[in-house]
CSV table of C-alpha atoms in Angstrom, one decimal:
chain,number,residue,atom,x,y,z
A,12,MET,CA,-12.2,-8.3,8.6
A,13,LYS,CA,-12.5,-10.6,11.6
A,14,LEU,CA,-9.4,-12.5,12.6
A,15,LYS,CA,-9.9,-16.2,11.9
A,16,ALA,CA,-6.3,-17.8,12.1
A,17,LEU,CA,-2.9,-17.4,13.7
A,18,LEU,CA,0.1,-18.5,11.6
A,19,PHE,CA,3.3,-19.4,13.3
A,20,ASP,CA,6.8,-19.9,12.2
A,21,LEU,CA,8.6,-22.6,14.4
A,22,ASP,CA,12.2,-21.9,15.3
A,23,GLY,CA,12.8,-18.8,17.3
A,24,THR,CA,9.1,-18.1,17.3
A,25,LEU,CA,7.4,-20.9,19.4
A,26,ALA,CA,10.7,-21.5,21.2
A,27,ASP,CA,14.1,-19.8,21.5
A,28,THR,CA,15.9,-22.2,19.4
A,29,ASP,CA,18.1,-19.8,17.3
A,30,ARG,CA,21.2,-20.2,19.4
A,31,LEU,CA,20.9,-24.0,19.2
A,32,HIS,CA,20.8,-23.8,15.5
A,33,GLU,CA,23.6,-21.4,15.5
A,34,GLN,CA,25.7,-23.8,17.5
A,35,ALA,CA,24.9,-26.7,15.4
A,36,TRP,CA,25.7,-25.0,12.2
A,37,LEU,CA,28.9,-23.4,13.5
A,38,GLU,CA,30.2,-26.7,14.9
A,39,GLY,CA,29.5,-28.4,11.5
A,40,LEU,CA,31.2,-25.6,9.4
A,41,SER,CA,34.2,-25.7,11.5
A,42,ARG,CA,35.0,-29.1,10.5
A,43,TYR,CA,35.5,-27.7,7.0
A,44,GLY,CA,37.6,-24.8,8.3
A,45,LEU,CA,34.8,-22.3,8.2
A,46,GLN,CA,34.9,-20.3,11.2
A,47,GLY,CA,31.8,-18.3,12.1
A,48,ASP,CA,30.2,-16.2,14.8
A,49,HIS,CA,26.9,-14.8,15.8
A,50,THR,CA,26.9,-12.1,13.2
A,51,PHE,CA,27.9,-14.6,10.5
A,52,TYR,CA,25.0,-16.8,11.6
A,53,GLN,CA,22.5,-14.0,11.5
A,54,THR,CA,23.5,-12.7,8.1
A,55,GLN,CA,24.5,-15.9,6.3
A,56,ILE,CA,22.3,-18.5,7.8
A,57,SER,CA,19.3,-17.6,9.9
A,58,GLY,CA,16.0,-17.8,8.0
A,59,GLY,CA,17.5,-19.6,5.0
A,60,LEU,CA,16.7,-22.8,3.3
A,61,ASN,CA,19.2,-25.5,4.2
A,62,PRO,CA,20.2,-26.8,0.8
A,63,GLU,CA,20.8,-23.3,-0.4
A,64,ILE,CA,23.0,-22.5,2.6
A,65,VAL,CA,25.1,-25.5,2.0
A,66,GLN,CA,25.5,-24.9,-1.7
A,67,ARG,CA,26.5,-21.3,-0.9
A,68,LEU,CA,28.9,-22.0,2.1
A,69,LEU,CA,30.2,-25.3,1.1
A,70,PRO,CA,30.2,-25.4,-2.6
A,71,GLN,CA,32.9,-28.1,-2.7
A,72,LEU,CA,30.5,-30.6,-1.4
A,73,SER,CA,28.6,-33.0,-3.8
A,74,GLY,CA,24.8,-33.4,-3.5
A,75,ALA,CA,25.1,-36.5,-1.4
A,76,GLU,CA,27.9,-35.0,0.9
A,77,GLY,CA,25.8,-32.0,1.4
A,78,GLU,CA,22.8,-34.0,2.3
A,79,ALA,CA,24.9,-36.1,4.9
A,80,PHE,CA,26.2,-32.7,6.3
A,81,LEU,CA,22.6,-31.4,6.9
A,82,GLN,CA,21.6,-34.8,8.4
A,83,GLN,CA,24.5,-34.4,10.9
A,84,LYS,CA,23.6,-30.8,11.6
A,85,GLU,CA,19.9,-31.6,12.3
A,86,ALA,CA,20.6,-34.5,14.4
A,87,ARG,CA,23.0,-32.4,16.4
A,88,PHE,CA,20.2,-29.7,16.9
A,89,ARG,CA,17.7,-32.1,18.0
A,90,GLU,CA,20.2,-33.4,20.6
A,91,LEU,CA,20.7,-29.8,21.8
A,92,ALA,CA,16.9,-29.1,21.8
A,93,SER,CA,16.0,-32.0,24.0
A,94,GLU,CA,15.0,-29.7,26.8
A,95,VAL,CA,13.6,-26.8,24.7
A,96,GLN,CA,10.7,-24.8,26.3
A,97,PRO,CA,8.0,-22.7,24.8
A,98,LEU,CA,8.4,-18.9,24.8
A,99,PRO,CA,6.7,-17.1,27.7
A,100,GLY,CA,3.0,-16.5,27.0
A,101,LEU,CA,2.6,-19.0,24.4
A,102,GLY,CA,0.3,-21.1,26.4
A,103,THR,CA,-1.8,-18.3,27.3
A,104,LEU,CA,-2.0,-17.3,23.5
A,105,TRP,CA,-2.9,-21.0,22.7
A,106,ALA,CA,-5.8,-20.9,25.0
A,107,TRP,CA,-6.9,-17.6,24.0
A,108,ALA,CA,-7.0,-18.9,20.3
A,109,GLN,CA,-9.0,-22.0,21.3
A,110,GLU,CA,-11.5,-19.7,23.2
A,111,GLN,CA,-11.8,-17.5,20.2
A,112,ARG,CA,-12.1,-20.6,17.8
A,113,LEU,CA,-9.1,-19.4,15.7
A,114,CYS,CA,-7.4,-21.9,13.4
A,115,ARG,CA,-3.7,-22.2,13.9
A,116,ALA,CA,-1.1,-23.1,11.2
A,117,LEU,CA,2.6,-23.9,11.3
A,118,VAL,CA,4.5,-22.3,8.5
A,119,SER,CA,8.1,-23.2,8.5
A,120,ASN,CA,11.4,-23.7,6.6
A,121,ALA,CA,12.3,-26.4,9.1
A,122,PRO,CA,13.0,-30.1,8.1
A,123,ARG,CA,10.0,-32.3,8.8
A,124,GLU,CA,12.1,-34.3,11.4
A,125,ASN,CA,12.9,-31.1,13.3
A,126,ALA,CA,9.4,-29.8,13.1
A,127,GLN,CA,8.0,-33.1,14.6
A,128,HIS,CA,10.6,-33.2,17.2
A,129,LEU,CA,10.0,-29.7,18.5
A,130,LEU,CA,6.1,-30.0,18.3
A,131,ARG,CA,6.3,-33.0,20.5
A,132,ARG,CA,8.5,-31.4,22.8
A,133,LEU,CA,6.4,-28.3,23.1
A,134,GLY,CA,3.1,-30.3,23.1
A,135,LEU,CA,1.5,-28.4,20.3
A,136,VAL,CA,-1.0,-29.7,17.7
A,137,PHE,CA,-1.7,-27.4,14.6
A,138,ASP,CA,-4.8,-27.5,12.3
A,139,HIS,CA,-2.4,-27.2,9.3
A,140,ILE,CA,1.3,-27.6,8.8
A,141,VAL,CA,3.1,-26.1,5.8
A,142,LEU,CA,6.7,-26.9,5.3
A,143,SER,CA,8.8,-25.2,2.6
A,144,GLU,CA,10.5,-28.7,1.8
A,145,ASP,CA,7.0,-29.7,0.3
A,146,LEU,CA,6.8,-26.5,-2.0
A,147,PRO,CA,8.7,-25.3,-5.0
A,148,ALA,CA,9.9,-22.2,-2.9
A,149,GLY,CA,10.5,-21.5,0.8
A,150,LYS,CA,10.8,-18.2,2.8
A,151,PRO,CA,11.5,-15.5,1.9
A,152,ASP,CA,9.2,-16.3,-1.0
A,153,PRO,CA,5.5,-15.6,0.1
A,154,LEU,CA,4.5,-19.1,-1.3
A,155,PRO,CA,4.5,-21.0,2.1
A,156,TYR,CA,2.1,-18.4,3.7
A,157,ARG,CA,0.1,-18.3,0.5
A,158,THR,CA,-0.3,-22.1,0.7
A,159,ALA,CA,-1.3,-21.7,4.4
A,160,LEU,CA,-4.0,-19.3,3.6
A,161,ALA,CA,-5.3,-21.5,0.7
A,162,GLN,CA,-5.4,-24.5,2.9
A,163,LEU,CA,-7.4,-22.4,5.6
A,164,GLY,CA,-9.7,-21.0,3.0
A,165,ILE,CA,-9.2,-17.4,4.2
A,166,GLY,CA,-7.7,-14.1,3.0
A,167,PRO,CA,-4.6,-12.3,4.3
A,168,SER,CA,-6.6,-9.8,6.2
A,169,GLN,CA,-8.1,-12.6,8.3
A,170,ALA,CA,-4.9,-14.0,9.4
A,171,LEU,CA,-2.0,-12.8,12.0
A,172,ALA,CA,1.4,-14.1,11.4
A,173,PHE,CA,4.3,-14.6,14.1
A,174,GLU,CA,7.8,-14.7,12.8
A,175,ASP,CA,11.4,-14.2,14.1
A,176,SER,CA,13.7,-13.6,11.1
A,177,PRO,CA,13.7,-10.9,8.3
A,178,SER,CA,13.3,-13.7,5.8
A,179,GLY,CA,10.3,-15.0,7.6
A,180,VAL,CA,8.8,-11.5,7.9
A,181,ARG,CA,9.2,-10.8,4.3
A,182,SER,CA,7.6,-14.0,3.5
A,183,ALA,CA,4.5,-13.4,5.6
A,184,VAL,CA,4.3,-9.7,4.6
A,185,GLY,CA,4.7,-10.6,0.8
A,186,ALA,CA,1.5,-12.7,1.4
A,187,GLY,CA,-0.3,-9.7,2.5
A,188,ILE,CA,-0.4,-10.9,6.3
A,189,ARG,CA,0.1,-8.5,9.2
A,190,THR,CA,3.1,-9.7,11.0
A,191,VAL,CA,4.3,-9.7,14.5
A,192,ALA,CA,8.0,-10.4,15.0
A,193,LEU,CA,9.6,-12.0,18.0
A,194,THR,CA,13.0,-10.6,18.9
A,195,THR,CA,14.7,-13.8,19.8
A,196,GLY,CA,17.3,-13.7,17.2
A,197,HIS,CA,17.3,-10.5,15.4
A,198,PRO,CA,17.1,-6.7,16.4
A,199,ALA,CA,13.9,-5.0,16.1
A,200,HIS,CA,14.9,-2.6,13.6
A,201,ALA,CA,16.0,-5.4,11.1
A,202,LEU,CA,12.5,-7.2,11.6
A,203,GLU,CA,10.5,-3.7,11.2
A,204,GLN,CA,12.6,-3.0,8.2
A,205,ALA,CA,11.4,-6.3,6.8
A,206,GLY,CA,7.8,-5.3,7.4
A,207,ALA,CA,6.8,-6.3,10.9
A,208,PHE,CA,4.3,-3.9,12.3
A,209,LEU,CA,4.9,-5.0,16.1
A,210,CYS,CA,8.2,-6.5,17.6
A,211,ILE,CA,8.0,-8.1,20.9
A,212,PRO,CA,10.3,-10.4,23.1
A,213,ASP,CA,7.6,-12.9,23.9
A,214,PHE,CA,3.9,-13.6,23.8
A,215,ALA,CA,3.4,-12.2,27.3
A,216,ASP,CA,4.2,-8.7,26.0
A,217,PRO,CA,1.3,-6.3,26.9
A,218,ARG,CA,1.4,-4.6,23.5
A,219,LEU,CA,0.5,-7.9,21.8
A,220,TRP,CA,-2.5,-8.4,24.0
A,221,ALA,CA,-3.6,-4.8,23.4
A,222,TYR,CA,-3.6,-5.3,19.7
A,223,LEU,CA,-5.4,-8.7,20.0
A,224,ARG,CA,-8.2,-7.0,22.2
A,225,GLU,CA,-8.4,-4.2,19.7
A,226,MET,CA,-8.9,-6.8,16.8
A,227,GLY,CA,-11.7,-8.6,18.7
């Protein structure tokens, strides 16, 4: 079936922001005596939902304290992301999608304020934006991607998803969408194990363009 839409995750997919989130999380957790490293971030935090992460890692915090922690963490992230740049090749892919008249949707676990901040910085406007905070379940549940498909009025075979975490890949693949994974934060083998059919470092990768030409 003809491709009609590209669905994108945000962090680590449109821009290489994983290390910025990692820094913000580890700085915040260290104030509570929880010392983490890159492996800890990848296995315990990356791709997860903020409230669930806080409940699991900082169970001693009340609901209000947990929310305050997250607000501080996200404010720190936005400070770190003030100069963030799109991944190589994104501009070319965006122009190609416009030429092909493909819809573009953002599907993200990111808080709304972060999403708005990054999209302004990157200069991107989407046809639809689906945020997990507006839904009963977020990634890795397939619901965010199923919601995007419903909003677009298309089937999973008419979409292509771009993700960067095993959690996100499982969400998209669980909705029946073929998924390309960006290796900005996780190794290819972990992303392939989650269900990605192609792993690339950025959108300039010739393998992606060979696949898109094949689909066209």
